[in-house]
Coordinates of C-alpha atoms and ligand atoms in Angstrom, one line a residue:
M460 CA 241.6 -67.8 169.1
T461 CA 238.1 -69.1 169.7
K462 CA 236.6 -70.6 166.5
T463 CA 232.9 -70.5 165.9
P464 CA 231.6 -74.1 165.8
A465 CA 230.3 -75.2 162.4
I466 CA 226.6 -75.8 162.7
V467 CA 224.3 -76.4 159.7
P468 CA 221.7 -75.0 159.4
A469 CA 223.3 -71.9 160.9
P470 CA 221.8 -70.8 164.2
R471 CA 220.1 -67.4 164.5
E472 CA 222.7 -66.3 167.1
I473 CA 225.9 -68.0 168.3
N474 CA 228.4 -66.6 170.7
V475 CA 231.6 -68.2 171.7
P476 CA 232.9 -67.0 175.1
S477 CA 236.6 -67.8 175.8
A478 CA 235.8 -70.3 178.5
A479 CA 236.6 -73.9 179.3
P480 CA 234.7 -76.6 177.3
F481 CA 232.3 -79.1 178.6
V482 CA 233.8 -82.6 178.8
L483 CA 231.5 -85.4 177.8
T484 CA 232.3 -88.9 179.1
A485 CA 230.5 -92.2 179.8
A486 CA 229.7 -90.8 183.3
T487 CA 227.8 -87.8 182.0
A488 CA 224.2 -87.7 183.1
I489 CA 221.3 -86.6 181.0
R490 CA 218.7 -84.8 183.1
H491 CA 215.4 -83.7 181.7
D492 CA 211.8 -82.8 182.5
A493 CA 208.8 -84.7 181.3
A494 CA 208.2 -82.5 178.2
A495 CA 211.8 -82.9 177.1
A496 CA 211.6 -86.7 177.4
P497 CA 211.5 -87.3 173.6
A498 CA 214.6 -85.2 173.0
A499 CA 216.4 -86.8 175.9
A500 CA 215.4 -90.3 174.7
W501 CA 216.8 -89.6 171.3
L502 CA 220.1 -88.3 172.8
S503 CA 220.5 -91.1 175.3
R504 CA 220.0 -93.7 172.6
W505 CA 222.4 -92.0 170.3
L506 CA 225.1 -91.6 173.0
G507 CA 224.4 -94.8 174.7
L508 CA 223.9 -92.9 178.0
K509 CA 221.1 -93.4 180.4
A510 CA 218.6 -90.6 180.5
G511 CA 217.3 -89.3 183.8
A512 CA 220.3 -90.6 185.7
A513 CA 220.6 -88.7 189.0
G514 CA 223.8 -87.9 190.7
P515 CA 226.1 -84.9 191.0
G516 CA 228.6 -83.7 188.5
P517 CA 228.3 -81.9 185.2
A518 CA 225.3 -83.0 183.1
I519 CA 223.4 -82.4 180.0
S520 CA 220.1 -80.9 181.1
I521 CA 217.2 -80.6 178.7
S522 CA 214.1 -78.7 179.8
V523 CA 210.9 -77.2 178.4
D524 CA 209.5 -73.9 179.6
P525 CA 206.6 -72.4 177.7
A526 CA 207.7 -69.0 179.0
L527 CA 210.5 -69.1 176.4
A528 CA 208.0 -69.1 173.5
G529 CA 208.2 -65.3 173.1
E530 CA 211.9 -65.6 172.4
V531 CA 212.3 -68.9 170.5
G532 CA 208.8 -70.0 169.4
G533 CA 207.7 -73.6 169.4
E534 CA 210.7 -74.9 167.5
G535 CA 213.5 -72.8 168.8
Y536 CA 215.8 -73.4 171.8
R537 CA 218.6 -71.9 173.8
L538 CA 221.8 -73.9 174.2
S539 CA 224.5 -73.0 176.7
A540 CA 227.6 -75.1 177.1
G541 CA 230.6 -74.7 179.4
A542 CA 232.7 -76.6 181.9
G543 CA 229.7 -76.8 184.3
G544 CA 227.5 -78.6 181.8
V545 CA 225.2 -78.3 178.8
A546 CA 221.8 -76.7 179.2
I547 CA 219.2 -76.9 176.4
R548 CA 216.0 -75.0 177.1
A549 CA 213.0 -74.7 174.8
A550 CA 209.4 -73.6 174.8
A551 CA 208.1 -76.9 173.4
P552 CA 209.3 -80.5 172.9
A553 CA 210.3 -79.9 169.2
G554 CA 212.6 -77.1 170.2
A555 CA 214.3 -79.4 172.8
F556 CA 214.9 -81.9 170.0
Y557 CA 216.5 -79.3 167.7
G558 CA 218.7 -78.2 170.6
V559 CA 219.9 -81.8 170.9
Q560 CA 220.6 -81.9 167.1
T561 CA 222.8 -78.8 167.6
L562 CA 224.6 -80.5 170.5
R563 CA 225.2 -83.4 168.1
Q564 CA 227.0 -81.1 165.7
L565 CA 229.1 -79.7 168.5
L566 CA 230.5 -83.1 169.2
P567 CA 233.2 -84.6 167.0
P568 CA 232.1 -86.4 163.7
D569 CA 233.7 -89.6 164.9
I570 CA 230.9 -90.1 167.4
E571 CA 228.6 -91.0 164.5
Q572 CA 230.6 -94.1 163.8
S573 CA 232.1 -95.1 167.1
G574 CA 229.8 -93.5 169.7
L575 CA 231.3 -92.6 173.0
R576 CA 234.3 -94.9 172.3
A577 CA 235.6 -92.3 169.8
Q578 CA 238.4 -90.1 171.1
N579 CA 239.0 -92.5 174.1
G580 CA 235.5 -91.8 175.4
R581 CA 236.3 -88.2 176.3
M582 CA 235.0 -85.5 174.0
E583 CA 234.7 -81.8 174.3
V584 CA 231.8 -79.5 173.6
P585 CA 233.2 -76.0 173.1
A586 CA 231.9 -73.3 175.4
V587 CA 229.0 -71.7 173.4
E588 CA 225.8 -69.7 173.8
I589 CA 223.2 -70.3 171.1
S590 CA 219.7 -68.8 170.7
D591 CA 218.0 -70.3 167.7
A592 CA 214.7 -70.6 165.9
P593 CA 213.6 -71.5 162.4
R594 CA 212.7 -69.0 159.8
F595 CA 210.0 -71.2 158.2
G596 CA 207.6 -73.8 159.7
W597 CA 207.5 -76.1 156.7
R598 CA 211.0 -77.5 156.1
G599 CA 210.5 -80.5 153.9
A600 CA 211.8 -83.2 151.6
M601 CA 209.8 -85.2 149.1
L602 CA 210.7 -88.8 148.3
D603 CA 209.2 -90.5 145.2
V604 CA 208.8 -94.2 146.0
S605 CA 206.6 -95.0 143.0
R606 CA 209.2 -94.7 140.2
H607 CA 211.6 -96.7 142.4
F608 CA 210.6 -98.3 145.6
A609 CA 212.5 -97.7 148.9
S610 CA 212.6 -100.2 151.7
V611 CA 211.3 -99.2 155.2
A612 CA 215.0 -99.1 156.3
E613 CA 215.9 -96.7 153.5
V614 CA 212.9 -94.5 154.3
K615 CA 213.9 -94.4 158.0
R616 CA 217.5 -93.5 157.0
F617 CA 216.1 -90.6 154.9
I618 CA 214.1 -89.5 158.0
D619 CA 217.2 -89.7 160.2
L620 CA 219.1 -87.5 157.8
M621 CA 216.2 -85.1 157.7
A622 CA 216.4 -84.9 161.5
L623 CA 220.1 -84.0 161.5
H624 CA 219.1 -81.0 159.3
K625 CA 216.2 -79.9 161.5
L626 CA 213.8 -80.6 158.6
N627 CA 210.2 -81.4 159.8
V628 CA 208.0 -82.5 156.9
F629 CA 208.5 -85.8 155.1
H630 CA 206.4 -85.7 151.9
W631 CA 205.9 -89.3 150.9
H632 CA 205.0 -89.6 147.2
L633 CA 203.3 -93.0 147.5
V634 CA 201.3 -93.2 144.3
D635 CA 202.0 -92.7 140.6
D636 CA 201.6 -94.3 137.2
Q637 CA 204.5 -96.7 137.8
G638 CA 203.4 -98.1 141.1
W639 CA 200.9 -97.8 144.0
R640 CA 202.8 -98.3 147.3
I641 CA 200.3 -98.1 150.2
E642 CA 198.2 -101.0 151.4
I643 CA 194.5 -100.1 151.4
K644 CA 192.5 -102.9 153.1
K645 CA 189.3 -102.3 151.2
Y646 CA 191.0 -102.4 147.8
P647 CA 193.6 -105.2 147.9
R648 CA 194.2 -105.2 144.2
L649 CA 195.8 -101.7 144.5
T650 CA 198.9 -103.5 145.9
E651 CA 198.3 -107.0 144.4
I652 CA 198.3 -105.5 140.9
G653 CA 199.1 -101.8 141.2
A654 CA 202.4 -102.2 143.1
W655 CA 204.1 -104.2 140.4
R656 CA 205.3 -103.3 136.9
A657 CA 206.8 -105.6 134.3
E658 CA 209.9 -103.6 133.7
T659 CA 211.7 -100.2 133.9
P660 CA 213.1 -98.0 131.1
R661 CA 216.8 -98.6 130.6
R662 CA 218.9 -95.6 131.4
D663 CA 221.5 -96.4 128.7
E664 CA 219.1 -97.0 125.8
E665 CA 216.1 -94.8 125.1
G666 CA 212.9 -96.6 124.4
R667 CA 213.9 -100.0 125.8
G668 CA 212.9 -101.7 129.0
D669 CA 215.2 -103.7 131.2
G670 CA 212.9 -106.7 131.4
V671 CA 213.1 -106.8 135.1
P672 CA 209.9 -106.6 137.1
H673 CA 209.9 -103.9 139.8
G674 CA 207.6 -103.2 142.7
G675 CA 206.9 -103.2 146.4
F676 CA 204.5 -101.6 148.8
Y677 CA 204.2 -100.7 152.5
T678 CA 201.8 -102.6 154.7
Q679 CA 199.7 -100.4 157.0
E680 CA 201.7 -101.7 159.9
E681 CA 204.9 -100.6 158.2
I682 CA 203.4 -97.2 157.5
R683 CA 202.4 -96.8 161.1
A684 CA 206.0 -97.7 162.1
V685 CA 207.4 -95.1 159.7
V686 CA 205.0 -92.4 161.0
A687 CA 205.9 -93.2 164.6
Y688 CA 209.6 -93.2 163.8
A689 CA 209.3 -89.8 162.1
A690 CA 207.2 -88.4 165.0
E691 CA 210.0 -89.3 167.4
R692 CA 212.2 -87.0 165.3
F693 CA 209.5 -84.3 165.2
I694 CA 208.9 -84.9 161.5
T695 CA 205.3 -84.9 160.2
V696 CA 204.6 -87.3 157.3
V697 CA 202.5 -85.9 154.5
P698 CA 201.2 -88.7 152.3
E699 CA 200.6 -88.0 148.6
I700 CA 197.8 -89.9 146.9
E701 CA 197.6 -88.6 143.3
L702 CA 194.3 -87.6 141.6
P703 CA 192.8 -87.3 139.1
G704 CA 195.9 -88.0 136.9
H705 CA 199.0 -90.1 137.7
S706 CA 196.5 -92.8 138.4
S707 CA 197.4 -95.5 136.0
A708 CA 198.5 -98.0 138.7
A709 CA 195.2 -97.6 140.5
L710 CA 193.3 -98.0 137.3
A711 CA 195.3 -101.0 136.3
A712 CA 193.9 -102.6 139.6
Y713 CA 190.4 -101.3 139.2
P714 CA 189.8 -100.4 135.5
H715 CA 186.1 -99.6 135.9
L716 CA 187.1 -96.4 137.8
G717 CA 188.6 -94.9 134.6
N718 CA 187.2 -93.5 131.4
T719 CA 186.1 -96.9 130.0
D720 CA 184.2 -95.4 127.1
V721 CA 187.4 -93.9 125.5
P722 CA 188.8 -95.9 122.5
E723 CA 191.8 -98.0 123.4
Y724 CA 191.3 -97.6 127.1
Q725 CA 193.7 -100.0 128.6
P726 CA 195.2 -99.0 131.9
M727 CA 198.3 -100.7 133.1
V728 CA 201.0 -100.1 135.7
R729 CA 203.2 -98.0 133.4
C730 CA 206.7 -99.2 132.4
H731 CA 207.7 -95.9 130.8
W732 CA 208.1 -92.4 132.2
G733 CA 206.5 -89.1 131.1
I734 CA 202.9 -87.9 131.4
I735 CA 200.3 -90.6 131.0
M736 CA 196.8 -90.1 129.6
E737 CA 194.8 -91.9 132.3
T738 CA 192.6 -90.0 134.7
Y739 CA 189.9 -91.2 137.1
A740 CA 186.4 -90.9 135.6
P741 CA 183.8 -88.8 137.3
K742 CA 181.6 -91.6 138.5
P743 CA 179.9 -92.3 141.8
E744 CA 182.0 -95.5 142.2
T745 CA 185.2 -93.5 141.6
F746 CA 184.2 -90.9 144.2
Q747 CA 183.3 -93.7 146.6
F748 CA 186.7 -95.3 146.0
L749 CA 188.6 -92.1 146.6
D750 CA 186.6 -91.4 149.9
D751 CA 187.4 -95.0 151.0
V752 CA 191.1 -94.7 150.2
F753 CA 191.3 -91.3 152.0
T754 CA 189.4 -92.8 155.0
E755 CA 192.2 -95.4 155.4
V756 CA 194.9 -92.8 154.7
L757 CA 193.6 -90.5 157.5
Q758 CA 193.7 -93.4 159.9
L759 CA 197.4 -93.9 159.2
F760 CA 198.6 -90.3 159.0
P761 CA 197.7 -88.0 161.9
G762 CA 199.2 -84.8 160.4
T763 CA 197.0 -81.9 159.3
F764 CA 198.0 -81.9 155.6
V765 CA 197.2 -84.6 153.0
H766 CA 198.7 -84.1 149.5
I767 CA 196.4 -85.0 146.6
G768 CA 198.9 -84.5 143.8
G769 CA 196.8 -82.8 141.1
D770 CA 199.7 -82.3 138.7
E771 CA 199.8 -83.1 135.0
A772 CA 196.3 -84.5 134.8
M773 CA 195.8 -84.8 131.0
K774 CA 192.4 -83.7 129.9
D775 CA 192.3 -85.8 126.6
Q776 CA 190.3 -88.8 128.0
W777 CA 187.7 -86.5 129.6
E778 CA 187.4 -84.6 126.3
K779 CA 186.8 -87.9 124.5
S780 CA 184.6 -89.6 127.1
A781 CA 180.8 -89.2 126.5
H782 CA 180.3 -90.0 130.2
A783 CA 182.7 -87.3 131.4
Q784 CA 181.1 -84.8 129.0
A785 CA 177.7 -85.6 130.3
F786 CA 178.9 -85.3 133.9
M787 CA 180.3 -81.9 133.2
K788 CA 177.1 -80.7 131.6
A789 CA 175.0 -82.0 134.4
N790 CA 177.2 -80.4 137.0
G791 CA 177.6 -77.0 135.3
L792 CA 181.3 -77.5 134.7
K793 CA 182.4 -75.5 131.7
D794 CA 185.6 -77.3 130.8
A795 CA 187.9 -80.1 131.8
H796 CA 189.9 -77.7 134.1
E797 CA 186.7 -77.3 136.1
L798 CA 186.2 -81.0 136.2
Q799 CA 189.7 -81.4 137.7
S800 CA 188.7 -78.7 140.1
H801 CA 185.5 -80.7 140.9
F802 CA 187.7 -83.7 142.0
V803 CA 189.9 -81.4 144.1
R804 CA 187.0 -79.5 145.7
R805 CA 185.2 -82.6 146.8
T806 CA 188.3 -84.1 148.2
E807 CA 189.1 -80.8 150.0
K808 CA 185.6 -80.9 151.6
F809 CA 186.0 -84.5 152.5
L810 CA 189.3 -83.7 154.3
A811 CA 188.0 -80.5 155.9
D812 CA 185.0 -82.3 157.3
R813 CA 187.5 -84.5 159.1
G814 CA 189.7 -81.7 160.4
R815 CA 192.4 -82.0 157.8
R816 CA 193.7 -79.8 155.0
L817 CA 194.4 -80.5 151.4
I818 CA 197.6 -79.5 149.7
G819 CA 198.3 -80.2 146.0
W820 CA 200.7 -79.2 143.2
D821 CA 200.1 -75.8 141.6
E822 CA 197.8 -77.2 138.8
I823 CA 195.0 -77.5 141.4
Q824 CA 194.6 -73.7 141.0
E825 CA 193.5 -74.1 137.4
G826 CA 189.7 -74.1 137.3
G827 CA 189.6 -72.5 140.8
L828 CA 191.3 -73.4 144.1
A829 CA 189.1 -74.9 146.8
P830 CA 188.7 -72.5 149.7
G831 CA 190.9 -74.0 152.4
A832 CA 193.3 -75.7 150.0
A833 CA 197.1 -75.1 150.3
M834 CA 199.2 -75.1 147.2
M835 CA 202.7 -76.4 146.4
A836 CA 204.4 -74.4 143.7
W837 CA 206.6 -76.4 141.3
R838 CA 206.2 -75.0 137.8
D839 CA 206.4 -71.3 138.3
V840 CA 206.6 -69.0 141.3
K841 CA 203.8 -66.9 139.8
W842 CA 201.3 -69.6 141.0
A843 CA 202.5 -69.1 144.6
V844 CA 202.2 -65.3 144.3
Q845 CA 198.6 -65.7 142.9
A846 CA 197.5 -68.2 145.6
A847 CA 199.1 -66.3 148.4
R848 CA 197.3 -63.1 147.3
M849 CA 194.0 -65.0 147.4
G850 CA 194.7 -66.0 150.9
H851 CA 195.9 -69.6 150.4
D852 CA 198.9 -71.0 152.2
V853 CA 201.7 -72.1 149.8
V854 CA 204.8 -74.3 150.0
M855 CA 207.6 -73.6 147.7
A856 CA 209.0 -76.5 145.6
P857 CA 210.1 -74.8 142.4
H858 CA 211.8 -77.1 139.9
T859 CA 214.4 -74.4 139.2
H860 CA 216.0 -74.7 142.7
T861 CA 214.5 -77.6 144.6
Y862 CA 214.4 -80.6 142.2
F863 CA 217.4 -82.5 143.4
N864 CA 216.9 -85.2 140.8
F865 CA 218.3 -82.6 138.3
T866 CA 222.0 -82.8 137.7
E867 CA 224.2 -81.1 140.4
S868 CA 226.3 -78.9 138.2
N869 CA 227.1 -75.4 137.0
T870 CA 227.7 -76.5 133.4
G871 CA 224.3 -76.1 131.9
G872 CA 223.3 -79.6 132.7
D873 CA 222.7 -81.8 129.6
E874 CA 224.1 -84.7 131.7
D875 CA 220.6 -86.1 132.4
R876 CA 217.4 -86.6 130.5
W877 CA 215.8 -83.6 132.3
G878 CA 218.3 -81.3 130.7
M879 CA 218.2 -79.3 133.9
E880 CA 220.8 -78.5 136.5
T881 CA 220.7 -77.3 140.1
S882 CA 224.2 -76.7 141.5
L883 CA 224.8 -76.7 145.2
E884 CA 225.3 -72.9 145.0
K885 CA 222.0 -72.5 143.2
A886 CA 220.2 -74.5 145.8
Y887 CA 221.7 -72.4 148.5
S888 CA 220.8 -69.2 146.7
Y889 CA 217.1 -70.0 146.8
E890 CA 214.9 -67.4 148.4
P891 CA 211.5 -68.9 149.3
I892 CA 209.6 -65.5 149.5
P893 CA 208.8 -64.6 145.9
E894 CA 210.2 -61.2 145.0
D895 CA 207.0 -59.7 143.9
L896 CA 204.9 -60.9 146.7
E897 CA 203.7 -58.0 148.9
P898 CA 204.9 -58.2 152.6
A899 CA 201.2 -58.5 153.8
H900 CA 201.1 -61.9 152.2
H901 CA 204.6 -63.2 153.2
A902 CA 203.1 -65.2 156.1
R903 CA 201.2 -67.3 153.5
V904 CA 204.6 -68.9 152.5
L905 CA 204.8 -71.8 154.9
G906 CA 208.2 -72.8 153.7
G907 CA 209.6 -75.1 151.2
Q908 CA 211.0 -78.5 150.4
G909 CA 213.5 -80.5 148.3
Q910 CA 212.2 -83.0 145.7
L911 CA 213.6 -86.4 144.9
W912 CA 211.8 -87.7 141.8
R913 CA 213.1 -91.1 141.1
E914 CA 212.8 -92.0 137.4
D915 CA 216.6 -91.8 137.2
I916 CA 217.4 -92.7 140.7
P917 CA 217.0 -96.4 141.0
G918 CA 219.2 -97.3 144.0
W919 CA 219.7 -95.9 147.4
A920 CA 223.3 -95.0 146.9
R921 CA 222.4 -92.8 144.0
L922 CA 219.6 -91.3 146.0
E923 CA 222.0 -90.1 148.7
Y924 CA 224.3 -88.8 146.0
M925 CA 221.6 -86.7 144.5
T926 CA 220.2 -85.5 147.8
F927 CA 223.3 -84.4 149.6
P928 CA 224.7 -81.9 150.1
R929 CA 222.0 -80.0 148.2
L930 CA 219.3 -80.8 150.8
T931 CA 221.9 -79.6 153.4
A932 CA 222.0 -76.2 151.6
L933 CA 218.2 -76.0 151.4
S934 CA 217.9 -76.8 155.1
E935 CA 219.8 -73.6 155.8
V936 CA 217.6 -71.7 153.4
L937 CA 214.5 -72.8 155.3
W938 CA 215.9 -72.6 158.9
S939 CA 218.4 -69.8 159.1
P940 CA 217.7 -66.0 159.1
A941 CA 217.9 -64.6 155.5
K942 CA 220.5 -62.1 156.7
R943 CA 222.8 -64.9 157.9
K944 CA 223.0 -66.5 154.4
D945 CA 226.6 -66.6 153.2
F946 CA 227.7 -69.2 150.7
A947 CA 231.4 -69.0 151.4
D948 CA 230.7 -69.4 155.1
F949 CA 228.3 -72.3 154.4
R950 CA 230.9 -74.1 152.4
E951 CA 233.4 -73.9 155.3
R952 CA 230.8 -75.2 157.7
L953 CA 229.8 -77.9 155.2
R954 CA 233.2 -79.5 155.5
R955 CA 232.4 -80.5 159.1
I956 CA 228.9 -81.9 158.3
L957 CA 230.4 -83.8 155.3
A958 CA 233.0 -85.3 157.7
R959 CA 229.9 -86.5 159.7
F960 CA 228.3 -87.9 156.6
D961 CA 231.6 -89.8 155.9
R962 CA 231.3 -91.5 159.4
M963 CA 227.6 -92.2 158.8
G964 CA 228.3 -93.7 155.4
V965 CA 226.2 -91.2 153.5
G966 CA 227.1 -91.4 149.8
Y967 CA 226.9 -87.6 149.1
R968 CA 228.2 -86.0 146.0
R969 CA 231.9 -85.4 146.7
S970 CA 232.5 -83.2 143.7
A971 CA 230.1 -80.7 145.2
L972 CA 232.7 -80.3 147.9
P973 CA 234.4 -77.0 148.2
T974 CA 237.8 -76.9 146.6
K975 CA 240.7 -76.0 148.8
E976 CA 241.0 -72.4 147.6
K977 CA 240.9 -71.3 151.2
A978 CA 243.5 -73.8 152.5
G979 CA 244.7 -73.6 156.0
Ligands
ACM1180 C1 205.7 -82.5 139.3 O1 207.0 -82.4 139.1 N1 205.0 -83.1 138.4 C2 205.1 -82.0 140.5

């Protein structure tokens, strides 16, 4: 009996002819055309085989033909494997790369650890015909490196794991109250001061710090390296620079940019979690600072979207600040929400003037959404519905299904301080198109992403434990056709990708594993 190979995310169409497999050996050639060079380069590095090698015999061929766009779009591909060879054809370079990632999953998991030496250097790719294309264009994961820093090596590993899942947007949460993590040449104190905090809340004892300084930041050179590394894997990096709230670390470095006329104004890099009162003050020097920061950010990140945060900006300081009140009056802003909107709108214009687009958390809608802005819905799906109806693009990141810092359980989740749970099954059940959104607006939903907020995720092992396999489930939500979704089938295919994780040393949550109720 022919068995359907276990691919995650599930391809749009997969057919298994009863035919002889392709046999991959160290003598296999990788042939490709110029546009498929990035995909071929990844594959040849991974297999340790030379790309472009000539010579007769069965080969892996990778090609790009724009005429295929009608069938598979820019990110889709066709893969055909049999005794005569493996052919991956795509309409664009990204599709060729995803075809290669599918080929990867057709090879035995051992290859992740031992390369071509596994299985005595002779491995089979089952005969298969695949036609595949993603459901959504924004398939992301957000990593918070402010609450706990991640090394460049860890960030690259995260990107590698995203690539295996055909995810294509890495949302890098670089700035928050507990640490500023991106070097800005014009404002060196952002990282001299803003990247370091005195201590971190203890997880075992509420209200106490651990007494251990924590920090770190990425130099611009490191950021460029990460962006290039991601690009080789067809992943766009979306940097997040929070404003007007979540700005304590920046204000600790440059206190004059805050609401200095508010009693007890004393910004510092925060050593506790939760929502902090600090916001930027509406002053010419603050706006200049933000423009300068975004100028450097745009030089580092070539992608279209720039995330400006916008969530949980407390209005208390603006209410108390005579300066902020006078600014609002002079600019015809009727309340603090409109002042928040003023920050967002001028940043939106700054970015639009430079050919970029702003995206922010759903609070940016309060007080009016800037015309070209896109919105990331995290609190409630209703914000996405509203924004999409008004013609704004939206990305779905609801805490109910995509916050993987919440406990992975089905038990009602009081295991962590969030008091929230998102089981593997719940993550898999997520449907990104809101139920009450009219079909005419569905195209406004660009896709979705998984969130890894790191207050309670200090180390990398824990990060992988919280991320996987829930991000694996979400990758299928975002890639595979809705009609192919089947949790029981997913769990069976999951076994195979988890075996791959084992060889790669990914510390996923084992108790999320399917039990053996379908043994055999
Ligand atoms: C958020 O969770 N504050 C976006």
